[in-house]
PDB file of C-alpha atoms and ligand atoms in Angstrom:
ATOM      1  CA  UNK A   1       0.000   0.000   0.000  1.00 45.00           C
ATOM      2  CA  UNK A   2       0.982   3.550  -0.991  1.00 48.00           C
ATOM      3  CA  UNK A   3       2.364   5.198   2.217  1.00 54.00           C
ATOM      4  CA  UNK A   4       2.647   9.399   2.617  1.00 85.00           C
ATOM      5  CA  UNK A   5       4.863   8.908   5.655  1.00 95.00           C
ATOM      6  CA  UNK A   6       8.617   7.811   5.783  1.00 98.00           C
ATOM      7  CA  UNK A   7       9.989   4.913   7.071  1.00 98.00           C
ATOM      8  CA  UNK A   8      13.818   3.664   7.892  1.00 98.00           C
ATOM      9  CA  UNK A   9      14.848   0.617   8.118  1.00 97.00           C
ATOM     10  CA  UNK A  10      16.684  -0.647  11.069  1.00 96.00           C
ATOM     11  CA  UNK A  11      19.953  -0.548   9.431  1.00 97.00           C
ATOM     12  CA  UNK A  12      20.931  -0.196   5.295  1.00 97.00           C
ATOM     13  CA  UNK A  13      21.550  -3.931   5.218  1.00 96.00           C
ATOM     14  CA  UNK A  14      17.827  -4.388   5.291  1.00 96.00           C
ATOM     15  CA  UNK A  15      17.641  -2.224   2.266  1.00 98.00           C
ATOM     16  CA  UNK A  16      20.708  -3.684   0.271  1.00 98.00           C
ATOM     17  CA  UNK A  17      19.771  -4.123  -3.551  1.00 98.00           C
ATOM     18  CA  UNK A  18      20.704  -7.657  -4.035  1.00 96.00           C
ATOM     19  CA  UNK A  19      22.667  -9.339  -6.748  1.00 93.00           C
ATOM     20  CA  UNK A  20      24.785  -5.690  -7.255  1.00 96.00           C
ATOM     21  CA  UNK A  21      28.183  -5.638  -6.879  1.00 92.00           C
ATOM     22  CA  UNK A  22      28.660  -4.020  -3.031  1.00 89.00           C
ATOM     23  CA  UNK A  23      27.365  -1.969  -2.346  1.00 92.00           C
ATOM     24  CA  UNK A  24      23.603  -0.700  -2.914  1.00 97.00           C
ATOM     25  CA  UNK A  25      20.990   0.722  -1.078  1.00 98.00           C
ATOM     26  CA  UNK A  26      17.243   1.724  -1.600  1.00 98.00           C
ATOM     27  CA  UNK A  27      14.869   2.922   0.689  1.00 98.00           C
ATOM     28  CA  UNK A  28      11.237   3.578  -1.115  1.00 98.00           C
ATOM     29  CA  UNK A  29       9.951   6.184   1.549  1.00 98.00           C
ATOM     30  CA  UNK A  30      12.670   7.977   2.974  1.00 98.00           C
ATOM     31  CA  UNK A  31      10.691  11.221   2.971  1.00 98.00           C
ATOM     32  CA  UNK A  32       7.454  11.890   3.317  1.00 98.00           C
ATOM     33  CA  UNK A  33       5.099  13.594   0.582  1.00 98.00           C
ATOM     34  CA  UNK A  34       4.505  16.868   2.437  1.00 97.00           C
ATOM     35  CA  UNK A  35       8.034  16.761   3.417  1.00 98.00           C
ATOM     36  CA  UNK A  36       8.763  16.023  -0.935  1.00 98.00           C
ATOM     37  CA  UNK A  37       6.306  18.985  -1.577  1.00 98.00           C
ATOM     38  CA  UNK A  38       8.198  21.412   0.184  1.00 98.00           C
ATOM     39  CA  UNK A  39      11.421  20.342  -0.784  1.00 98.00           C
ATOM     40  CA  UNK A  40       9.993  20.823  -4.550  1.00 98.00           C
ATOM     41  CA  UNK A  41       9.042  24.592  -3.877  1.00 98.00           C
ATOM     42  CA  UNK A  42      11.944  25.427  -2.274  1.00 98.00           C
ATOM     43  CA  UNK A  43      13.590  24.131  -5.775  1.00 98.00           C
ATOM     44  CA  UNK A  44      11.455  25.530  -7.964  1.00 96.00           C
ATOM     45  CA  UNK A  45      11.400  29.350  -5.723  1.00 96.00           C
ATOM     46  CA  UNK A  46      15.047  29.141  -6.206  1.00 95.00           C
ATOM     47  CA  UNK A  47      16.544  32.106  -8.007  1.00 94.00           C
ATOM     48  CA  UNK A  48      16.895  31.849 -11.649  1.00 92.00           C
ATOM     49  CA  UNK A  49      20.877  32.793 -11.769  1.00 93.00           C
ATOM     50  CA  UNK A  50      20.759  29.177  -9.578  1.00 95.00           C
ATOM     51  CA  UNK A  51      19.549  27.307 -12.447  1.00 96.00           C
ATOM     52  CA  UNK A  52      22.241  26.420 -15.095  1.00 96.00           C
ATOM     53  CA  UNK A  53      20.604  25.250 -18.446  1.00 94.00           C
ATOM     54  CA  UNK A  54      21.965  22.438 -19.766  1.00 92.00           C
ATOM     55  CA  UNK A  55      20.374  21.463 -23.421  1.00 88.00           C
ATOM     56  CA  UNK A  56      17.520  19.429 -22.378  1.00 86.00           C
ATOM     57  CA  UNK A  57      18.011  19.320 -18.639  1.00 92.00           C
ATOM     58  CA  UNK A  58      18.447  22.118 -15.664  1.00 96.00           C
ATOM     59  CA  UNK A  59      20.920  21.897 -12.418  1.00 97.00           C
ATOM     60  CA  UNK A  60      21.471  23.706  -9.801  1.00 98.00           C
ATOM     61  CA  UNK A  61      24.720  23.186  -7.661  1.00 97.00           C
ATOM     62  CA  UNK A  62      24.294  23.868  -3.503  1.00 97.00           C
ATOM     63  CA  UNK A  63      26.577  25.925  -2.115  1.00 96.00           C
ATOM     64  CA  UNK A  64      28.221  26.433  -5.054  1.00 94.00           C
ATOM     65  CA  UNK A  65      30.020  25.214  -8.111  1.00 94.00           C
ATOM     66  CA  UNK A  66      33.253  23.376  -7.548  1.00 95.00           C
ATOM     67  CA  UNK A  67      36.573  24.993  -8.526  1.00 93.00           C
ATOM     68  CA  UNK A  68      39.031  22.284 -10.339  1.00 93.00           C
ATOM     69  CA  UNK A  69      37.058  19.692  -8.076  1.00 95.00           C
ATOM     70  CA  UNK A  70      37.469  21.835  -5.486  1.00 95.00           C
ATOM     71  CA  UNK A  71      34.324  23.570  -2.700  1.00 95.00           C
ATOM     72  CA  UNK A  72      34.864  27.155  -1.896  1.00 90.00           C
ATOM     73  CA  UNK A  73      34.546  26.693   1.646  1.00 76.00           C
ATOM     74  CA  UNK A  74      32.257  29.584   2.953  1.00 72.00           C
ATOM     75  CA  UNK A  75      28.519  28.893   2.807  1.00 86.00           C
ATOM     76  CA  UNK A  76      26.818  26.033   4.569  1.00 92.00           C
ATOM     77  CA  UNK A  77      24.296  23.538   3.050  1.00 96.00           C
ATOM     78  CA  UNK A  78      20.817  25.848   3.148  1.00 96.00           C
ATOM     79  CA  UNK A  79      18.649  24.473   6.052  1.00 97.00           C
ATOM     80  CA  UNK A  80      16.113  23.103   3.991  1.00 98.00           C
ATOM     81  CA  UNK A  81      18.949  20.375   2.081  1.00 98.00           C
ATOM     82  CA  UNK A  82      19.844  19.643   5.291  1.00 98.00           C
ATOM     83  CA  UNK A  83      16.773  18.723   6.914  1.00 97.00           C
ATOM     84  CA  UNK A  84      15.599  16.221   6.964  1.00 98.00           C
ATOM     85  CA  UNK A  85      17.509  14.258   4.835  1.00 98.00           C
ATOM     86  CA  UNK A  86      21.356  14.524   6.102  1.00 98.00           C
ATOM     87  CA  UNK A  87      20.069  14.184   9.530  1.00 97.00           C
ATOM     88  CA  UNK A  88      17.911  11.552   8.796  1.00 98.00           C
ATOM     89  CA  UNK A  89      20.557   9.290   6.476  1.00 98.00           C
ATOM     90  CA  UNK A  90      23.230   9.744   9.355  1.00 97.00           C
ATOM     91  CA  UNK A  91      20.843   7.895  11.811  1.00 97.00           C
ATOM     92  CA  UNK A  92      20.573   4.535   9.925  1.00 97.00           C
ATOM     93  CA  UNK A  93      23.483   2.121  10.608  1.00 97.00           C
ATOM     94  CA  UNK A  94      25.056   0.471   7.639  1.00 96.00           C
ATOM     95  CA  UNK A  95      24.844  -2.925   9.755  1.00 95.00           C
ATOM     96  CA  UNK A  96      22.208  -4.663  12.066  1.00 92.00           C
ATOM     97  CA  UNK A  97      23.238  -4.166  15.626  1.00 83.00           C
ATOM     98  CA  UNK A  98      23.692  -7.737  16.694  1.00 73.00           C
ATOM     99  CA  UNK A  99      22.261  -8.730  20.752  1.00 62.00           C
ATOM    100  CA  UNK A 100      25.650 -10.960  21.287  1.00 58.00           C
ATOM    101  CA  UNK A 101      28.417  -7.452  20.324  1.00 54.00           C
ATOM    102  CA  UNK A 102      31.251  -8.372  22.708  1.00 59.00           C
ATOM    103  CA  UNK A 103      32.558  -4.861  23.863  1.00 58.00           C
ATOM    104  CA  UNK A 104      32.064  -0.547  22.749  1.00 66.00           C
ATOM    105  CA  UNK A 105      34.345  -1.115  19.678  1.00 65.00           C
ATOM    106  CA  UNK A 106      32.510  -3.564  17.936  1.00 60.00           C
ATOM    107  CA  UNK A 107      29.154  -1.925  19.190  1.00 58.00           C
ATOM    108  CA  UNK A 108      30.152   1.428  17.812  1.00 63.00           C
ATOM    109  CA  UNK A 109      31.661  -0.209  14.170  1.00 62.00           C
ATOM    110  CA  UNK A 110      27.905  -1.233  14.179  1.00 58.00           C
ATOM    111  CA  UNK A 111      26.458   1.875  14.665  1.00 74.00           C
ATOM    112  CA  UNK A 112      28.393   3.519  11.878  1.00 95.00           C
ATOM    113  CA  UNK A 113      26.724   5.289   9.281  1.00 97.00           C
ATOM    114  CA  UNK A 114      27.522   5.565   6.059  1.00 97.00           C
ATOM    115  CA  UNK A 115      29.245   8.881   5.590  1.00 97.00           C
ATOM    116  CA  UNK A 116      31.266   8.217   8.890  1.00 96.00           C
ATOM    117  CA  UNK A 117      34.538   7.176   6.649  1.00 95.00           C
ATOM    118  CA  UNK A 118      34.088  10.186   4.534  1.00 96.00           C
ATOM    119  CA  UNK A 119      36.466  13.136   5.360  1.00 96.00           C
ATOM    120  CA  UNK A 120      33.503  15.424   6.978  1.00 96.00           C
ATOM    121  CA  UNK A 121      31.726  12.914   8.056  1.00 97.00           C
ATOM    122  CA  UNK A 122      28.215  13.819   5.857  1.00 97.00           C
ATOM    123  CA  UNK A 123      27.863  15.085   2.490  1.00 98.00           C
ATOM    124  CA  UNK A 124      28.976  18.861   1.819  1.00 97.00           C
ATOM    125  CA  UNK A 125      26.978  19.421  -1.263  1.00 97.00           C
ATOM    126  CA  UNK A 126      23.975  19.050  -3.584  1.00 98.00           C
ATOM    127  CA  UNK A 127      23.398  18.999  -7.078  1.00 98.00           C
ATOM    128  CA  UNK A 128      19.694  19.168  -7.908  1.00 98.00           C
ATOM    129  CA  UNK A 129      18.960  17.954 -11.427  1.00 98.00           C
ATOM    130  CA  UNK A 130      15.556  18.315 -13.442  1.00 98.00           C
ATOM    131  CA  UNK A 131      14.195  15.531 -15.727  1.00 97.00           C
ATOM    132  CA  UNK A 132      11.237  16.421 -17.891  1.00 97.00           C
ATOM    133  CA  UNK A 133      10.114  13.336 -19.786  1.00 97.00           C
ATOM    134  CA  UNK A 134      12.302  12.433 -22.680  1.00 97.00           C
ATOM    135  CA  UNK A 135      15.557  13.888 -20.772  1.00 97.00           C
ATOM    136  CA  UNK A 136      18.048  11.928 -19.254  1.00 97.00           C
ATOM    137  CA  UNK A 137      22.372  11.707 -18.600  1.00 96.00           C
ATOM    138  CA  UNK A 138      24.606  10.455 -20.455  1.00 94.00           C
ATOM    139  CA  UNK A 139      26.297   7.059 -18.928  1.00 93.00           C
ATOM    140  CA  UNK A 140      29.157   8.598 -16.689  1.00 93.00           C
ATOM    141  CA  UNK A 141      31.565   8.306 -13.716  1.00 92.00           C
ATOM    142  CA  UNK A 142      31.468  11.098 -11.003  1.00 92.00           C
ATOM    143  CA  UNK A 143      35.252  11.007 -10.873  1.00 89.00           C
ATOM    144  CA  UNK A 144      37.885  12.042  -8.485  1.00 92.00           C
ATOM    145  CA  UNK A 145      36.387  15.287  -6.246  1.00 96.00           C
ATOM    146  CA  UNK A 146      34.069  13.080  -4.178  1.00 96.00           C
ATOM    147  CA  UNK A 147      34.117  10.178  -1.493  1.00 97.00           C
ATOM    148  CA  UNK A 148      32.488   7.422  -3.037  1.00 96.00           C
ATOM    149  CA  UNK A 149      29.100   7.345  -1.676  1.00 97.00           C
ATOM    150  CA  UNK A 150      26.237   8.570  -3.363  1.00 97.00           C
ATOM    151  CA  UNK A 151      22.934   9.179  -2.237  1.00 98.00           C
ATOM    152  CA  UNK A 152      20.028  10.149  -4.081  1.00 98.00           C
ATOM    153  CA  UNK A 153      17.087  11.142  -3.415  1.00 98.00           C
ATOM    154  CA  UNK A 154      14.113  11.338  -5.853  1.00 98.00           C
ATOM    155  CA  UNK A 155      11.027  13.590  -6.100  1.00 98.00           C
ATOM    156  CA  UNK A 156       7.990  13.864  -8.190  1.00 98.00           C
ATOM    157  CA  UNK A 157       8.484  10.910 -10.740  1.00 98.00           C
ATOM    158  CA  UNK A 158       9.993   7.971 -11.319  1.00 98.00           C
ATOM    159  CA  UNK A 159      12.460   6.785 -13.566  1.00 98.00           C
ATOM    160  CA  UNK A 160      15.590   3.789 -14.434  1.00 98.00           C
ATOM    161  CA  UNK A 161      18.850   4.555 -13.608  1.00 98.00           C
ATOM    162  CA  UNK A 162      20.964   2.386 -16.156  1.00 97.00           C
ATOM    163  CA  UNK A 163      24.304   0.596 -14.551  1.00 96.00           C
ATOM    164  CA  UNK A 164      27.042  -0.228 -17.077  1.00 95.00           C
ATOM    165  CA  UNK A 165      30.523  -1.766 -17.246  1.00 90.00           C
ATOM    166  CA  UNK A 166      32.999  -0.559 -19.266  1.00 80.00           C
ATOM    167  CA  UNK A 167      35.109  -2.823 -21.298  1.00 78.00           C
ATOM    168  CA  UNK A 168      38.502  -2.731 -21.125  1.00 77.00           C
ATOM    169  CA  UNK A 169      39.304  -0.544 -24.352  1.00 79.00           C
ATOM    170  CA  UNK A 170      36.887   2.240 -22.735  1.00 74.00           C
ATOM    171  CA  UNK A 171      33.811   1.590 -24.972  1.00 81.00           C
ATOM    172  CA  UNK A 172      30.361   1.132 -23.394  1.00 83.00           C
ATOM    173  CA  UNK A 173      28.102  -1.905 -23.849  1.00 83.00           C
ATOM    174  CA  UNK A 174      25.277  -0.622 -25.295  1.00 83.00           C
ATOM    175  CA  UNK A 175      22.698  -2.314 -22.406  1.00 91.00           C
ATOM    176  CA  UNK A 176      23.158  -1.863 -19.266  1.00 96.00           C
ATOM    177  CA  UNK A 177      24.114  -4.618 -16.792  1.00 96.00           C
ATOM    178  CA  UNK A 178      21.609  -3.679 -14.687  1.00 97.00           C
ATOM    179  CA  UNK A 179      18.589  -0.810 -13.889  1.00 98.00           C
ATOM    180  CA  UNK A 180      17.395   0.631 -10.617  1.00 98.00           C
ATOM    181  CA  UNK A 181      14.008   2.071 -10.755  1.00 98.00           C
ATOM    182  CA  UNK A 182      13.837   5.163  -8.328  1.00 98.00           C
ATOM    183  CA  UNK A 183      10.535   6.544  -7.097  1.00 98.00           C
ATOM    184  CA  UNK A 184       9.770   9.581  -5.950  1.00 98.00           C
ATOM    185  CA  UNK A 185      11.036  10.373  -1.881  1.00 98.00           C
ATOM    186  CA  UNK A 186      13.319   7.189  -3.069  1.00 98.00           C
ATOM    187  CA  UNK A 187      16.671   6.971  -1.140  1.00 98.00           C
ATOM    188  CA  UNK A 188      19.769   4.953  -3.522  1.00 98.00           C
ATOM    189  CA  UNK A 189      22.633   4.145  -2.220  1.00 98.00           C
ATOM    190  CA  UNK A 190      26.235   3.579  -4.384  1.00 97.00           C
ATOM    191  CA  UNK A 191      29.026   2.752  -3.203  1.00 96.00           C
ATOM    192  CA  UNK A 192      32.584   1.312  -3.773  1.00 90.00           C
ATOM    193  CA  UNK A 193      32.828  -0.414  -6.893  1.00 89.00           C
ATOM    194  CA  UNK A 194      29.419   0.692  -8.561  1.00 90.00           C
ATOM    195  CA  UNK A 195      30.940   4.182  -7.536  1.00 90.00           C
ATOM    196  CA  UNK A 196      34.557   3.179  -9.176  1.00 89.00           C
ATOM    197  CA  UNK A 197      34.347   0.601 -11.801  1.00 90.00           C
ATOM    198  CA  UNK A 198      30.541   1.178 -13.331  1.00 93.00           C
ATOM    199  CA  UNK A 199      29.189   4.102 -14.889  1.00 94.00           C
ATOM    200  CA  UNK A 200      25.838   5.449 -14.364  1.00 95.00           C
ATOM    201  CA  UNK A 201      23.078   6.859 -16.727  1.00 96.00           C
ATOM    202  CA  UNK A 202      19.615   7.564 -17.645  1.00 97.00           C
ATOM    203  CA  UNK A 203      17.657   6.800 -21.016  1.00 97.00           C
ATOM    204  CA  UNK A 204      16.352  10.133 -22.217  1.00 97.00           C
ATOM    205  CA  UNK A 205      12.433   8.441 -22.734  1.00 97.00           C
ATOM    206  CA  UNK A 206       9.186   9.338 -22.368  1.00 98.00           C
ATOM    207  CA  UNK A 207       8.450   5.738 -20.637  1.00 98.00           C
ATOM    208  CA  UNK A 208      10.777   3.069 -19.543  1.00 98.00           C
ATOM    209  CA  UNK A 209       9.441   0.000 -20.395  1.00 98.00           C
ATOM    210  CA  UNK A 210      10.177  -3.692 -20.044  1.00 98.00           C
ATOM    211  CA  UNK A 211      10.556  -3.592 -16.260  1.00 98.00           C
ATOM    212  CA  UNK A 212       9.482  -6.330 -13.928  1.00 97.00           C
ATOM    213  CA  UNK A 213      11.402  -8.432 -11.216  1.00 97.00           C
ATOM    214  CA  UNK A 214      13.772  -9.977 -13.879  1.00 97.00           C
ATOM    215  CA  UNK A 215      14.925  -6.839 -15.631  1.00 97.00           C
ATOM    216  CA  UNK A 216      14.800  -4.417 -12.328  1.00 98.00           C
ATOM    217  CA  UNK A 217      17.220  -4.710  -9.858  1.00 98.00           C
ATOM    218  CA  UNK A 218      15.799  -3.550  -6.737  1.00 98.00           C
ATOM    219  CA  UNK A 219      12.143  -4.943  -7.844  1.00 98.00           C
ATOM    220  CA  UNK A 220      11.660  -6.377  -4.268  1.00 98.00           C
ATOM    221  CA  UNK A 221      12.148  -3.277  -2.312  1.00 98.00           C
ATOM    222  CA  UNK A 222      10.115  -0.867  -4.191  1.00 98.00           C
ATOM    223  CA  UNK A 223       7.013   0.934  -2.726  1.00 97.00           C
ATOM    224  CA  UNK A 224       4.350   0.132  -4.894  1.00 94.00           C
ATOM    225  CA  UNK A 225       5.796  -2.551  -7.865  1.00 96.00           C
ATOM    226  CA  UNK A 226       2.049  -3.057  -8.603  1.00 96.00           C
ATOM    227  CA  UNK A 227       1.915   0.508 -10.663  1.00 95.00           C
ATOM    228  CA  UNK A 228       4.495  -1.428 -12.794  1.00 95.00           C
ATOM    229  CA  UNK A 229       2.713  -4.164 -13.522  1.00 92.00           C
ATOM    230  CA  UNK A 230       2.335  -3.789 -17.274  1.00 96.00           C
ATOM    231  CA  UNK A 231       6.396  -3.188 -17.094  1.00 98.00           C
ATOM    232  CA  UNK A 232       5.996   0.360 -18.014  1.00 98.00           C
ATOM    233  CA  UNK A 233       6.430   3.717 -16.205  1.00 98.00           C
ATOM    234  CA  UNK A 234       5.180   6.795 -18.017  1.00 98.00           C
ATOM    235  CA  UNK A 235       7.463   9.553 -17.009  1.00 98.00           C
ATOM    236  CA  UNK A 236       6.764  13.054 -15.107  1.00 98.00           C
ATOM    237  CA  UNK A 237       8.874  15.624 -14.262  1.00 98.00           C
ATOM    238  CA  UNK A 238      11.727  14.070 -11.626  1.00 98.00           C
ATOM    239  CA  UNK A 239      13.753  16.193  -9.793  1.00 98.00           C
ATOM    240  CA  UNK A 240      16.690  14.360  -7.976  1.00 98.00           C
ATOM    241  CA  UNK A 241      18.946  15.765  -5.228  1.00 98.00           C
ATOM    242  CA  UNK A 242      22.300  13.903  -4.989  1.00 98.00           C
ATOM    243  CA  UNK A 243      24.091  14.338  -2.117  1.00 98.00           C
ATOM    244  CA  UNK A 244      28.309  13.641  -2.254  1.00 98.00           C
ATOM    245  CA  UNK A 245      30.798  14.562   0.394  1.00 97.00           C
ATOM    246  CA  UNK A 246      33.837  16.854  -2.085  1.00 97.00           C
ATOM    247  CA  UNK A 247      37.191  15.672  -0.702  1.00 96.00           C
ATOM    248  CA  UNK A 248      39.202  19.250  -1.194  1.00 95.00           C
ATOM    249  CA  UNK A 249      37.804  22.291   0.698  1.00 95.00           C
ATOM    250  CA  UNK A 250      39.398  25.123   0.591  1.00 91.00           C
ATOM    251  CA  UNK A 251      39.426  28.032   3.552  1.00 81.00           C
ATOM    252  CA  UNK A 252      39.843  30.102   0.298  1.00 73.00           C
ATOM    253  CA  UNK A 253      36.082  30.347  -0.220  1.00 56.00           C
ATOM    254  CA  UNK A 254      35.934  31.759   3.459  1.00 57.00           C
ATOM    255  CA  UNK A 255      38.987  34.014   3.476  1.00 55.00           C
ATOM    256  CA  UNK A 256      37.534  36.050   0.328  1.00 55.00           C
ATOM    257  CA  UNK A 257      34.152  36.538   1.280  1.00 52.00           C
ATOM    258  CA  UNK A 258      31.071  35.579   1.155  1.00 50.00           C
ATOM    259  CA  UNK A 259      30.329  37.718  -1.928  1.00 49.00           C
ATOM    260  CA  UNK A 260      32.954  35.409  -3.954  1.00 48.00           C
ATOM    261  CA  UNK A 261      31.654  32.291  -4.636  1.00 46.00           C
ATOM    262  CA  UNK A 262      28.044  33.279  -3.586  1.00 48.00           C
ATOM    263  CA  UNK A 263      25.380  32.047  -6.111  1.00 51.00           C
ATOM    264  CA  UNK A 264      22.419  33.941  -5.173  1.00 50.00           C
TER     265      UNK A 264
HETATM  266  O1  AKG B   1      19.829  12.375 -11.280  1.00 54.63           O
HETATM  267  C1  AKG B   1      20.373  11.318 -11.045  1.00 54.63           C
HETATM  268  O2  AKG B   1      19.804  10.394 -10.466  1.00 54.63           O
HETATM  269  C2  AKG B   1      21.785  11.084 -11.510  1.00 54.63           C
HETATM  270  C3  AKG B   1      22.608  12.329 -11.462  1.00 54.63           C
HETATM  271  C4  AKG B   1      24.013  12.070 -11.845  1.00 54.63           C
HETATM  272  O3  AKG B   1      24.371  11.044 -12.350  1.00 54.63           O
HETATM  273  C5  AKG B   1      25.014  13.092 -11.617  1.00 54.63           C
HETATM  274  O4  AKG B   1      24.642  14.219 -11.277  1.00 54.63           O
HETATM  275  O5  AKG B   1      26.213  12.795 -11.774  1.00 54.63           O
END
């Protein structure tokens, strides 16, 4: 049943996508649909000079854009990308506490989260990107500025996100080894090697089609597979947040002012 409320599981192993390489993670209501409404008009109420146009798709970059893979240290997160999601993702455990943990250490590895090997600890910035139907992203690697966790979450629609390997001269199967289908106040996870050795993309279609517990990946986990049942999803408008911890931050950002790297 459809749920407008969010709910965590008890730790991301619950929520591991399985048959990917490790790791993946999907949590169908991580927020809730008043919480996905507001987030949505504080998007769309953003400035325009925040929006950069892209040819079929718009982004906007929170707090800024990086330099040479690089954040400007000097504004925080705005309150509303920070609540309730960072919060909220840093109080699930990546493992199942277990009732026979011999001693703090092994209690506290437990407890971890999933940012807590990343150099701040939680993810320092936000790229929102806009799908209309019939846009999408060319398959890609997010390279060297970031830790390599990803998490995404998705509002208004749903859509495939395409996995693929690349072969060993650099060229790119034309299928993708596998798809994730992300629906709206979806939470995925990537890690490690889907972060490193597999690049991610997205179909620009009006529907994706074909879907069903063979061909989708994290089938068993999502919210409502039964609005899939004919294998296709017609697409709306999604808007995705992906949060990433950047390695480099520089006190430069700080040191110049606040009017320097300042998107309005
Ligand atoms: O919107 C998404 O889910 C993917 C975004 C993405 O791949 C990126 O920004 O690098």
């Amino acid at each position: 049943m459809a749920s407008s409320q969010f709910s965590l599981p008890p730790s991301l192993e619950a929520s591991r996508i399985a048959g990917l390489p490790p790791s993946a993670y999907y949590i169908a209501d991580f927020i809730s649909e008043e919480e996905e409404q507001k987030i949505l008009e504080k998007v769309e109420r953003a400035p325009k000079a925040r929006w950069r146009q892209l040819t079929h798709r718009r982004l906007q970059t929170w707090p800024s854009d990086l330099v040479k893979n690089t954040l400007l240290d000097g504004q925080p997160l705005p309150a509303w990308l920070e609540e309730p999601i960072i919060s909220r993702l840093l109080s699930v455990p990546v493992l199942p506490s277990s009732s026979d943990s011999s001693g703090d250490e092994k209690e506290k590895q437990q407890q971890q989260h999933i940012f807590a090997d990343s150099p701040h600890g939680r993810p320092n910035h936000v790229l929102i990107n806009e799908y209309p139907p019939n846009t999408g992203i060319m398959p890609h690697k997010d390279g060297a500025a970031y830790h390599p966790v990803v998490c995404t979450v998705s509002l208004g629609s749903s859509l495939c996100l395409n996995l693929y390997k690349a072969k060993e001269d650099g060229a790119l199967d034309s299928e993708p080894v596998w798809r994730i289908l992300q629906e709206p106040r979806s939470l995925l996870i990537t890690t490690a090697d889907l972060y490193t050795e597999y690049l991610h993309g997205i179909d620009p279609l009006s529907a994706d089609v074909n879907m069903s517990e063979r061909t989708i990946a994290n089938w068993s986990l999502l919210r409502e597979p039964s609005l899939y049942q004919n294998g296709e999803n017609q697409r709306g408008v999604r808007v995705s947040l992906t949060y990433r911890d950047v390695l480099k931050v520089s006190k430069l950002g700080s040191k110049l002012g606040p009017m320097f790297n300042r998107r309005p």
